[in-house]
mmCIF file of C-alpha atoms and ligand atoms in Angstrom:
data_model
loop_
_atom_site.group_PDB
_atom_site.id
_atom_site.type_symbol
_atom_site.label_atom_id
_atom_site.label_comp_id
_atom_site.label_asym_id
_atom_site.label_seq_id
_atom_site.Cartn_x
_atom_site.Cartn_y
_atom_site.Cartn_z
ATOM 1 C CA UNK A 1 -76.794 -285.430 80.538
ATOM 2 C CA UNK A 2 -76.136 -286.001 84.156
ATOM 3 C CA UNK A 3 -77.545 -288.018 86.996
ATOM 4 C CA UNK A 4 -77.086 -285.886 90.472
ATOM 5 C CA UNK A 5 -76.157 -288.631 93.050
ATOM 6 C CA UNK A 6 -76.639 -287.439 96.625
ATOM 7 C CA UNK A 7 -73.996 -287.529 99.771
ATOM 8 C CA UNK A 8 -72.916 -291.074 99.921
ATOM 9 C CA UNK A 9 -70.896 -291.597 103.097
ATOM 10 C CA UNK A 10 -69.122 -294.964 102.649
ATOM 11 C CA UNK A 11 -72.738 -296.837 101.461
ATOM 12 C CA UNK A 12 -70.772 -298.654 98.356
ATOM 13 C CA UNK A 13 -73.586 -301.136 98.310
ATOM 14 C CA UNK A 14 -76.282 -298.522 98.025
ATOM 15 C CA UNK A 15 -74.391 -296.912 95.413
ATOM 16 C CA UNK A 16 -74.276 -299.660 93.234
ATOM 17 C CA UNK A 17 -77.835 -300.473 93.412
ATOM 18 C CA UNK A 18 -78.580 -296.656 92.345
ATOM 19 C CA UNK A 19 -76.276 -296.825 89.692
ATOM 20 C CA UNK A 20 -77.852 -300.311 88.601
ATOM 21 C CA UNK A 21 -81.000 -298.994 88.825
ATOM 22 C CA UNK A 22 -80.523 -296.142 86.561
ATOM 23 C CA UNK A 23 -79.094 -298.466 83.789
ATOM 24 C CA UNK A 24 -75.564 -298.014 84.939
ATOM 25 C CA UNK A 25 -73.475 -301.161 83.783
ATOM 26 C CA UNK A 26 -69.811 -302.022 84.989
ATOM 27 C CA UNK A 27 -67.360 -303.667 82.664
ATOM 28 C CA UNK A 28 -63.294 -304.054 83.748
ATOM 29 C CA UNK A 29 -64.486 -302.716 87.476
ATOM 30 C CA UNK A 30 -66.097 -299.299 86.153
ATOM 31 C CA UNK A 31 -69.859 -298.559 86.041
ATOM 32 C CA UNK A 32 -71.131 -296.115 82.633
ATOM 33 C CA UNK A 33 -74.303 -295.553 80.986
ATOM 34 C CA UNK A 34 -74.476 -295.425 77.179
ATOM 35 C CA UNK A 35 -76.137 -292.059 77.304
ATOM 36 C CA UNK A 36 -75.434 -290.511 80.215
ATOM 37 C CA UNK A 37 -72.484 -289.243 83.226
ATOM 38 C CA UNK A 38 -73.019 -289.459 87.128
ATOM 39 C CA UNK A 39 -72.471 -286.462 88.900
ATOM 40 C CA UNK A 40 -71.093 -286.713 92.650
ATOM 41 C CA UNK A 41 -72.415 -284.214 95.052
ATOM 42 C CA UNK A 42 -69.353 -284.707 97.645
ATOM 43 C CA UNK A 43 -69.291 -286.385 101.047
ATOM 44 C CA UNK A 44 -68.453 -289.648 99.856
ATOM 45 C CA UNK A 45 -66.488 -290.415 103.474
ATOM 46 C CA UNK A 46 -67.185 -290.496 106.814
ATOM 47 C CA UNK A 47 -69.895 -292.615 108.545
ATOM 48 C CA UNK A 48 -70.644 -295.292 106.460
ATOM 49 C CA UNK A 49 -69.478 -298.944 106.221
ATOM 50 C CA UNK A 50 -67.613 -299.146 102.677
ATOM 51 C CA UNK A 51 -65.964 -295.664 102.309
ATOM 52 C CA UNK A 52 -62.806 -297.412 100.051
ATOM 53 C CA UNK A 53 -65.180 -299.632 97.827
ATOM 54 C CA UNK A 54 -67.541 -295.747 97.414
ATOM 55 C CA UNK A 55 -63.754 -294.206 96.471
ATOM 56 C CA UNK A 56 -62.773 -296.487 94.177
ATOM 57 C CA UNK A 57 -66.523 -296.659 92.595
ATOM 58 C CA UNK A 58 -66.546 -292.732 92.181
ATOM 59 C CA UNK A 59 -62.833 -292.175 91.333
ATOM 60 C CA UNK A 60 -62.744 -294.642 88.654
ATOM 61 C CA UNK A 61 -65.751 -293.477 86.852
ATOM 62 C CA UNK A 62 -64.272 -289.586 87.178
ATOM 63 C CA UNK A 63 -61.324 -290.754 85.684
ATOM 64 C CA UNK A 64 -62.535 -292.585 82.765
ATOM 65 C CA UNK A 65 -64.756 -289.649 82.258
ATOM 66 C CA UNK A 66 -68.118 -291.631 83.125
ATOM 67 C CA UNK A 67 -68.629 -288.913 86.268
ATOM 68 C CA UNK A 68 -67.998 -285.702 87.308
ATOM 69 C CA UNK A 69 -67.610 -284.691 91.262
ATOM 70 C CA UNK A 70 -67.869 -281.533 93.310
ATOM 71 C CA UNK A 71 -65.685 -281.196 96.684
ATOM 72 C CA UNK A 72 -67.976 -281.899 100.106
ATOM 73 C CA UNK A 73 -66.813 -280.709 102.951
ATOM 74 C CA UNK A 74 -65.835 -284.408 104.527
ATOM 75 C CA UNK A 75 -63.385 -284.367 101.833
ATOM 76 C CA UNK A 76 -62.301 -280.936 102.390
ATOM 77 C CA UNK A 77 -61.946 -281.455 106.501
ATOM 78 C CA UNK A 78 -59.987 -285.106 105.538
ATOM 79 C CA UNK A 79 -57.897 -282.648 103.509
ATOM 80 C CA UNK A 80 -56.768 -280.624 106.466
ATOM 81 C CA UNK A 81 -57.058 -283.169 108.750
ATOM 82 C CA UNK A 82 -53.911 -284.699 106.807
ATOM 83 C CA UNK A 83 -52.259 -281.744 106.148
ATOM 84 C CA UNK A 84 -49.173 -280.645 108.229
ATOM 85 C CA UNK A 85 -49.680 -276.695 109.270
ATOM 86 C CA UNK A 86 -47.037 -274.794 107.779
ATOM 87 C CA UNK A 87 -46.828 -272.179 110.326
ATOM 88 C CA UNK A 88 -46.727 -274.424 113.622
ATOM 89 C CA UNK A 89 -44.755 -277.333 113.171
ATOM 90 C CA UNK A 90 -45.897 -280.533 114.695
ATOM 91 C CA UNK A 91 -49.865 -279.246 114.067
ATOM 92 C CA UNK A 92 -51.416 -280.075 111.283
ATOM 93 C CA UNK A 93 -54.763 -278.059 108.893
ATOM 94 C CA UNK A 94 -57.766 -279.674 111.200
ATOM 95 C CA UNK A 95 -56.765 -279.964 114.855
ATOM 96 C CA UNK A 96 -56.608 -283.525 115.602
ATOM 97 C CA UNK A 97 -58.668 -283.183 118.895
ATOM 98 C CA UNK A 98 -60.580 -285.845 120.081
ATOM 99 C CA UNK A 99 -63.752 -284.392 118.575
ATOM 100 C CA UNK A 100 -62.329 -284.032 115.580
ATOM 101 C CA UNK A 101 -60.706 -288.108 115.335
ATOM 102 C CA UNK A 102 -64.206 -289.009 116.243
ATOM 103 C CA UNK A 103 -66.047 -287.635 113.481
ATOM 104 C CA UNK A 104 -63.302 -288.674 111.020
ATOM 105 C CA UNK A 105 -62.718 -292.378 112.285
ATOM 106 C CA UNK A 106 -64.774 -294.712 110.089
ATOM 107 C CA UNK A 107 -62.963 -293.155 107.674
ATOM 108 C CA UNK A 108 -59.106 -293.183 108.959
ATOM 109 C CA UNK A 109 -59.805 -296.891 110.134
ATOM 110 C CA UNK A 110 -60.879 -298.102 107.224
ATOM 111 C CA UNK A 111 -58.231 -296.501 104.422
ATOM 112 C CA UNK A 112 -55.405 -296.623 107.406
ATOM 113 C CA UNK A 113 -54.391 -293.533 108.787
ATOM 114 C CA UNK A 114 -51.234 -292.136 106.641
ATOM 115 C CA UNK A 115 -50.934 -295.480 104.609
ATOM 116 C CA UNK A 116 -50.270 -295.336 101.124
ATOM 117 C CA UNK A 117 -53.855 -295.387 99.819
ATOM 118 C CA UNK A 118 -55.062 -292.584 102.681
ATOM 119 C CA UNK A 119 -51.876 -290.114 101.016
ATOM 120 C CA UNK A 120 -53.228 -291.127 97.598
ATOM 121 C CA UNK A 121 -57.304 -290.230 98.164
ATOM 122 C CA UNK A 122 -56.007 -286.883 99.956
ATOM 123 C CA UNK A 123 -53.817 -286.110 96.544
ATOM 124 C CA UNK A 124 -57.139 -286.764 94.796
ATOM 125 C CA UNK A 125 -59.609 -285.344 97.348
ATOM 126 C CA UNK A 126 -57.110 -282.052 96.578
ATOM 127 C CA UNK A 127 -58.125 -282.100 92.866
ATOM 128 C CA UNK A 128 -61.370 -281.916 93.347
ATOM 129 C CA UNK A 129 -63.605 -278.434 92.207
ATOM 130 C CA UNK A 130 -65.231 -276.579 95.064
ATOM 131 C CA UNK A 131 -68.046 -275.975 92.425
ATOM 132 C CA UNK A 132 -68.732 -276.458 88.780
ATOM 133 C CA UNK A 133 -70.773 -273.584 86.839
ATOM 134 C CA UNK A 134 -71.721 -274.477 83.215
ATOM 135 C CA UNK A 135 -74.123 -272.423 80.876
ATOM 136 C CA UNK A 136 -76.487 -275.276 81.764
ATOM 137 C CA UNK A 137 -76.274 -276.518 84.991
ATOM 138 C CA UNK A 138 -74.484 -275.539 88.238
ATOM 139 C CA UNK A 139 -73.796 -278.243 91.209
ATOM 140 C CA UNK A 140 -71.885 -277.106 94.460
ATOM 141 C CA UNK A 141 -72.082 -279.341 98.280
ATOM 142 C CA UNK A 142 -74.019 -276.902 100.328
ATOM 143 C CA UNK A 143 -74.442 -273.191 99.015
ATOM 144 C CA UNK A 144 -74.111 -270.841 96.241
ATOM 145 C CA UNK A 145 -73.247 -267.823 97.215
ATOM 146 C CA UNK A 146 -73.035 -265.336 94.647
ATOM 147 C CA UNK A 147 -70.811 -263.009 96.043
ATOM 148 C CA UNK A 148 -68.255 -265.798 98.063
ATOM 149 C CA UNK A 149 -67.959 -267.767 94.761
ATOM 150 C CA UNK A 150 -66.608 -264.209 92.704
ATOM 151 C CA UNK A 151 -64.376 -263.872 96.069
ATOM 152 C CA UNK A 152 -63.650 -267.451 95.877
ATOM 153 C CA UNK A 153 -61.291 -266.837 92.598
ATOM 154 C CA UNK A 154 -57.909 -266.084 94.023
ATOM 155 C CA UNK A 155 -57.986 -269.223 96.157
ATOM 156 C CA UNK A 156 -58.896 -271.699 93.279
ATOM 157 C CA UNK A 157 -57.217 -273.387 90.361
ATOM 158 C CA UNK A 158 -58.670 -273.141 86.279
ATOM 159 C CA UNK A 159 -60.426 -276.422 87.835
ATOM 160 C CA UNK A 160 -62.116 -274.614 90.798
ATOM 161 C CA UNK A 161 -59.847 -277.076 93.109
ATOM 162 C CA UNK A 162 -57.984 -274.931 95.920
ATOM 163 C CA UNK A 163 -54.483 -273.712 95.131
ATOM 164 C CA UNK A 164 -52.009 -275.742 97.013
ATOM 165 C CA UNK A 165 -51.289 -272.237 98.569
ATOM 166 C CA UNK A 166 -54.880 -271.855 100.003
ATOM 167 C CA UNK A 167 -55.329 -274.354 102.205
ATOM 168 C CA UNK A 168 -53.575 -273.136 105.251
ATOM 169 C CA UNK A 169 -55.465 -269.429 104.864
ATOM 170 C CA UNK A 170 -58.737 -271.561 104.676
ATOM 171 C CA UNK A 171 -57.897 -273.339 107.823
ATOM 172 C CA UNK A 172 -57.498 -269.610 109.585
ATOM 173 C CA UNK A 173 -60.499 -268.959 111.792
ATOM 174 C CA UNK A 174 -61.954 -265.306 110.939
ATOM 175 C CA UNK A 175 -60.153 -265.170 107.576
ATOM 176 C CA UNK A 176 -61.967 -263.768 104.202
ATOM 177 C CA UNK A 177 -60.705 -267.493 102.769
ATOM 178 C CA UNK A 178 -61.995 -269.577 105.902
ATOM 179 C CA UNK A 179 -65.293 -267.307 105.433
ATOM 180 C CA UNK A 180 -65.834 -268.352 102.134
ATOM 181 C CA UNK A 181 -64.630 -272.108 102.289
ATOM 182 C CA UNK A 182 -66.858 -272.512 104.850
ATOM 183 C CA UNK A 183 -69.729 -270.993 103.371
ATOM 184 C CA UNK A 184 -69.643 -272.858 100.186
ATOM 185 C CA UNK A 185 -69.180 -276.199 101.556
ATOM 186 C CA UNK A 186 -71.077 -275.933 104.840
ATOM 187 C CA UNK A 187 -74.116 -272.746 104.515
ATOM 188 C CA UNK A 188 -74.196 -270.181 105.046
ATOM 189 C CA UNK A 189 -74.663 -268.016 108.810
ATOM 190 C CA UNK A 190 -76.146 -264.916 109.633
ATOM 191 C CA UNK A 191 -75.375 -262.892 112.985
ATOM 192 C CA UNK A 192 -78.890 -262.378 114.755
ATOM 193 C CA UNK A 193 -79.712 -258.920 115.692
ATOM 194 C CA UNK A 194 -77.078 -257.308 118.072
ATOM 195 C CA UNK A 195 -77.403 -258.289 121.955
ATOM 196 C CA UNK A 196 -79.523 -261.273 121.172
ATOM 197 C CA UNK A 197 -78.473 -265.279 121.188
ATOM 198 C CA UNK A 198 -79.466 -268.440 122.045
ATOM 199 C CA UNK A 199 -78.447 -271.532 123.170
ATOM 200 C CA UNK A 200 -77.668 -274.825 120.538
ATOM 201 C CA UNK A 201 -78.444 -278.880 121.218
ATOM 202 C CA UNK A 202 -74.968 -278.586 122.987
ATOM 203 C CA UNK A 203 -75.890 -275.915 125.926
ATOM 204 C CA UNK A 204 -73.568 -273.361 124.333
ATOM 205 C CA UNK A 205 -74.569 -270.072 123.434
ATOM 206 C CA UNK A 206 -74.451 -268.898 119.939
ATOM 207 C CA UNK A 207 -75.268 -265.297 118.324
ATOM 208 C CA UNK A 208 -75.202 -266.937 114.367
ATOM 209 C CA UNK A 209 -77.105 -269.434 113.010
ATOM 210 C CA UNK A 210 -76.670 -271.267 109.481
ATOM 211 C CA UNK A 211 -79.835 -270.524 107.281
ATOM 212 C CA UNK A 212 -82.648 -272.428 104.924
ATOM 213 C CA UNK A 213 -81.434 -269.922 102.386
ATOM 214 C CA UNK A 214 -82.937 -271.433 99.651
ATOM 215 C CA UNK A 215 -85.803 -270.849 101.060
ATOM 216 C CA UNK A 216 -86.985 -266.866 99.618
ATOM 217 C CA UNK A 217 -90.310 -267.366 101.434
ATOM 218 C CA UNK A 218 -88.558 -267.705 105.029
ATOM 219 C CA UNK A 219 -87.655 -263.643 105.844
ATOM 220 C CA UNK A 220 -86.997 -264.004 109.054
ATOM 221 C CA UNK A 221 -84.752 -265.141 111.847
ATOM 222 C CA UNK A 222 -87.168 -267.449 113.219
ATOM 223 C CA UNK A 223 -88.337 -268.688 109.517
ATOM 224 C CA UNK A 224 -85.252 -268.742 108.258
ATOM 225 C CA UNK A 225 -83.010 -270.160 111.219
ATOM 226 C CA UNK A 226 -81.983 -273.920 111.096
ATOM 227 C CA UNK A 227 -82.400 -275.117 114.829
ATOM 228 C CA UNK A 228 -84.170 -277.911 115.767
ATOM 229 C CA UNK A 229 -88.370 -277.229 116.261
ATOM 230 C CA UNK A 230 -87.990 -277.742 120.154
ATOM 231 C CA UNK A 231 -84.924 -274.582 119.969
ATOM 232 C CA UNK A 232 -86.186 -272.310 117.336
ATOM 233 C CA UNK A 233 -88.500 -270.411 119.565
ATOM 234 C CA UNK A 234 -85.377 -268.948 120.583
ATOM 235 C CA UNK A 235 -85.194 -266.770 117.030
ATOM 236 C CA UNK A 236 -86.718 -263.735 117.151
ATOM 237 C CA UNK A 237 -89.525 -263.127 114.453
ATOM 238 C CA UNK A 238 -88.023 -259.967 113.185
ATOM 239 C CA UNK A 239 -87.515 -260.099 109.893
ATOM 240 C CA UNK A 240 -83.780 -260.623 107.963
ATOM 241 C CA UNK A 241 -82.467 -257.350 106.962
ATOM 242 C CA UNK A 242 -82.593 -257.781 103.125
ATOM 243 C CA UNK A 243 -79.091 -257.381 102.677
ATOM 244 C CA UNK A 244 -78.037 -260.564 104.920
ATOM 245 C CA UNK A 245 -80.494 -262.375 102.471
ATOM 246 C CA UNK A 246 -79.601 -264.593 99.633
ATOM 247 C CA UNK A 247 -81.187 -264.138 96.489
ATOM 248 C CA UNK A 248 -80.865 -266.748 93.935
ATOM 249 C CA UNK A 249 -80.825 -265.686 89.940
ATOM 250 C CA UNK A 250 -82.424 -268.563 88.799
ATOM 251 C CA UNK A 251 -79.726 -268.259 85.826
ATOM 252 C CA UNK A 252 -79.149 -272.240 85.735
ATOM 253 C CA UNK A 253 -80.849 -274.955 87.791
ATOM 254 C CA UNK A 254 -78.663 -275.767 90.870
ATOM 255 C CA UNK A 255 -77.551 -278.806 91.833
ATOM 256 C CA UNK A 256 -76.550 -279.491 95.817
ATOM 257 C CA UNK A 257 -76.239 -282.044 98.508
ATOM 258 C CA UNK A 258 -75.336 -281.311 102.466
ATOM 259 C CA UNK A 259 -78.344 -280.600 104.000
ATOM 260 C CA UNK A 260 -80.367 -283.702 105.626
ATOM 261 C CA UNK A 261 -83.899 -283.898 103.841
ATOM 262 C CA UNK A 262 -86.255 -286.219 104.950
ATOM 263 C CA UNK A 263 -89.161 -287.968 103.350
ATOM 264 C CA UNK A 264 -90.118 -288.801 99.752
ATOM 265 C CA UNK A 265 -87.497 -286.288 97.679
ATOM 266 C CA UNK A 266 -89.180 -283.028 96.538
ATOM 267 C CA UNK A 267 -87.457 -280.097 94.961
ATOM 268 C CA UNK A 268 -86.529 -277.126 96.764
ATOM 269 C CA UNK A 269 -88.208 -274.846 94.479
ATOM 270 C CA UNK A 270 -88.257 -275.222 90.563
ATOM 271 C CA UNK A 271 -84.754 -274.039 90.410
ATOM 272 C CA UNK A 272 -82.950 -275.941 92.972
ATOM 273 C CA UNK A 273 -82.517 -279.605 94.340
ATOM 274 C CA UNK A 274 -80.944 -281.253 97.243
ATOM 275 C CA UNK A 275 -80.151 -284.710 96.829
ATOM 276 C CA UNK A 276 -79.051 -285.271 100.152
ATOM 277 C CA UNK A 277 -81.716 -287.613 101.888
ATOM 278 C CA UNK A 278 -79.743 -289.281 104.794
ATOM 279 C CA UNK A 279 -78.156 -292.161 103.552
ATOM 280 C CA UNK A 280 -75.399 -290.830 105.800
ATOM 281 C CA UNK A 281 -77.448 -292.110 108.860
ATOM 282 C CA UNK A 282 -78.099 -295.330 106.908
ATOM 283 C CA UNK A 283 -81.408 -296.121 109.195
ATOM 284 C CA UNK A 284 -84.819 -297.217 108.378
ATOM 285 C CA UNK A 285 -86.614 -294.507 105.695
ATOM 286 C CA UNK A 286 -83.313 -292.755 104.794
ATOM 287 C CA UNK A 287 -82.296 -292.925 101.200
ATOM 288 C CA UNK A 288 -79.351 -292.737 98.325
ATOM 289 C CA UNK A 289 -80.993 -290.329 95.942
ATOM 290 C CA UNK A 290 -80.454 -289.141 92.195
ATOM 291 C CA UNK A 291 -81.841 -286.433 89.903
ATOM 292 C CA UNK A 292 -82.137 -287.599 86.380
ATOM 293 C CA UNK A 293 -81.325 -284.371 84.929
ATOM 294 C CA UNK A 294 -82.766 -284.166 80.943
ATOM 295 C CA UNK A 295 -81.251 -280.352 80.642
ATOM 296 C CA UNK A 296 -84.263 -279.219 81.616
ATOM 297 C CA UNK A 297 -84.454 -275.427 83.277
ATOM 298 C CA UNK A 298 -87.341 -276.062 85.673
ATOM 299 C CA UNK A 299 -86.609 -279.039 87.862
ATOM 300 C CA UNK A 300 -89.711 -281.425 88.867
ATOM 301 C CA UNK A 301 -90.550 -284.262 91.656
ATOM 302 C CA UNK A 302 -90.563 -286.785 88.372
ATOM 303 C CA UNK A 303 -86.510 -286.079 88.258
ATOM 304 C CA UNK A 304 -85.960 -288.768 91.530
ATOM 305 C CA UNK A 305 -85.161 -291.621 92.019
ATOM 306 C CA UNK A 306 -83.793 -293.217 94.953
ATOM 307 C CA UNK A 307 -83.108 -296.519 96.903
ATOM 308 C CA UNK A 308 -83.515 -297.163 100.797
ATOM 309 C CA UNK A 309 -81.168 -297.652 103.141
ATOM 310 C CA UNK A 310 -80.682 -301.092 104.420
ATOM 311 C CA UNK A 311 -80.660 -302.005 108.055
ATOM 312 C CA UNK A 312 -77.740 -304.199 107.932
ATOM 313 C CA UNK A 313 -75.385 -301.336 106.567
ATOM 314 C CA UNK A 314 -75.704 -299.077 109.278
ATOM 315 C CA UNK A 315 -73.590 -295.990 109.499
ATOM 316 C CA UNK A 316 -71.272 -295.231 112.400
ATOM 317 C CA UNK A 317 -72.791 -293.015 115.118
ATOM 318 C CA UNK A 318 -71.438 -289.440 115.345
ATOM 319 C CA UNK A 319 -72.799 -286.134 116.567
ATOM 320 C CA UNK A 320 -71.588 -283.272 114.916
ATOM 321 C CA UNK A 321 -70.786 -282.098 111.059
ATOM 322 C CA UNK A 322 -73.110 -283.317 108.560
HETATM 323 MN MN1 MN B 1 -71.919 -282.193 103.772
#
């Protein structure tokens, strides 16, 4: 059985206190559990202090079979960061704009931008499954979209990792594969109603905004919408046409990370957890969390546990992707 650990984001010390805390022991430099496996929720980069020491914790345990991981979309956008564009020579996957070395600079300092070890996480980062779907269990970074995973097929390996051949259509702004990359690792967006927008933390007008879609109570835009409280008056209260709205079966308990939660860690709703609790930010209250999955099919608040963050291992800074 597996332990769901949340979005790391270089906070190696964190993770070995949650692994020690769960029973985890580490013999020849890799941590196991007699009984049980880890499961990585993605995001291990970006932000945090120890991003190498977090790789080499998580990658050795995968590869002695001790853990299994799922692709988070720091990984995925360190992926085309790195890789050359095909089509426009001299460019590379991810635009390497100023915005885009900012957000991605803990990381590139501390592995050293196109060294040896920064080719050799990308070649792993690239083996990594966008999501895993057992009879049991399913675990994905940010959303599980029914309809985008079927579509997601032609783009992926037997693994679930994306065909060598995929990347540059994912990088493709507007494109069925950027559509559903995007939506699987990041949520998903609906368009408001035609004619209407409003204006992000930024000052710049939008006419989509990414969804709680777990959420089946919240049916409408304003419900629904993920802007910050002082914005969201913005969203009209109309409600969702039911077609834009995601419906999960409830076929297998869902396992994801991404989105920020705050506070003592609660399930979403007895079929669904986030284990994402902010460790990313690494400030006062925020947390490295776990599920302690036992196979069961409804998930309960007695599945957590978690450790703080400590002051002293603060994260980098950044505005932007979480
Ligand atoms: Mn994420």
């Amino acid at each position: 059985m597996y332990d769901f650990i949340g979005d790391i984001h270089g906070q190696s010390e964190r993770l070995e206190a949650l692994l020690v805390l769960m029973g985890y022991t580490r013999r020849a430099g890799i941590y196991s559990h007699p009984t049980r496996k880890a499961f990585f929720m993605g995001d291990l980069i970006d932000r945090g202090p120890r991003q190498v020491e977090t790789l080499e914790i998580a990658r050795r345990m995968v590869e002695s079979g001790h853990a299994r991981i799922v692709l988070g979309n720091h990984e995925y956008n360190a992926c085309a960061w790195a890789t050359p564009d095909p089509e426009h020579a001299g460019e590379f996957l991810r635009e390497h704009t100023e915005k885009n070395r900012h957000q991605h600079r803990a990381f590139l300092d501390q592995v050293g931008e196109n060294s040896a070890l920064h080719r050799d996480l990308i070649a792993w980062f690239k083996t990594l499954p966008v999501y895993v779907e057992t009879p049991e269990f399913r675990a994905i970074h940010a959303c599980w979209h029914a309809t985008l995973i079927e579509r997601s097929k032609p783009y992926l390996d037997a693994n679930n990792a994306i065909l060598p051949e995929s990347w540059a259509p994912m990088s493709r702004k507007d494109s069925e594969p950027h559509l559903i990359i995007e939506t699987l690792l990041k949520g998903t967006e609906i368009d408001l109603p035609s004619g209407l927008s409003y204006c992000d933390a930024d000052g710049t007008e939008r006419v989509r905004t990414r969804t709680r879609w777990w959420d089946e109570s919240a049916k409408t835009y304003r419900s629904a919408g993920m802007l910050k409280s002082s914005l969201v008056h913005q969203l009209p209260e109309d409600p969702i046409p039911e077609k834009n709205l995601l419906v999960y079966d409830q076929a297998a308990p869902l396992f994801i990370g991404h989105y920020w939660q705050t506070g003592r860690p609660t399930i979403l709703n007895p079929h669904m957890v986030c284990l994402d609790y902010s460790i990313g930010k690494g400030t006062k209250g925020t947390k490295l969390c776990a599920y302690r999955w036992k196979g069961e099919k409804v998930l309960t608040n007695d599945g957590f546990v978690w450790v703080e963050a400590r002051e002293s291992e603060q994260s980098q800074e950044v505005v932007g992707e979480r």
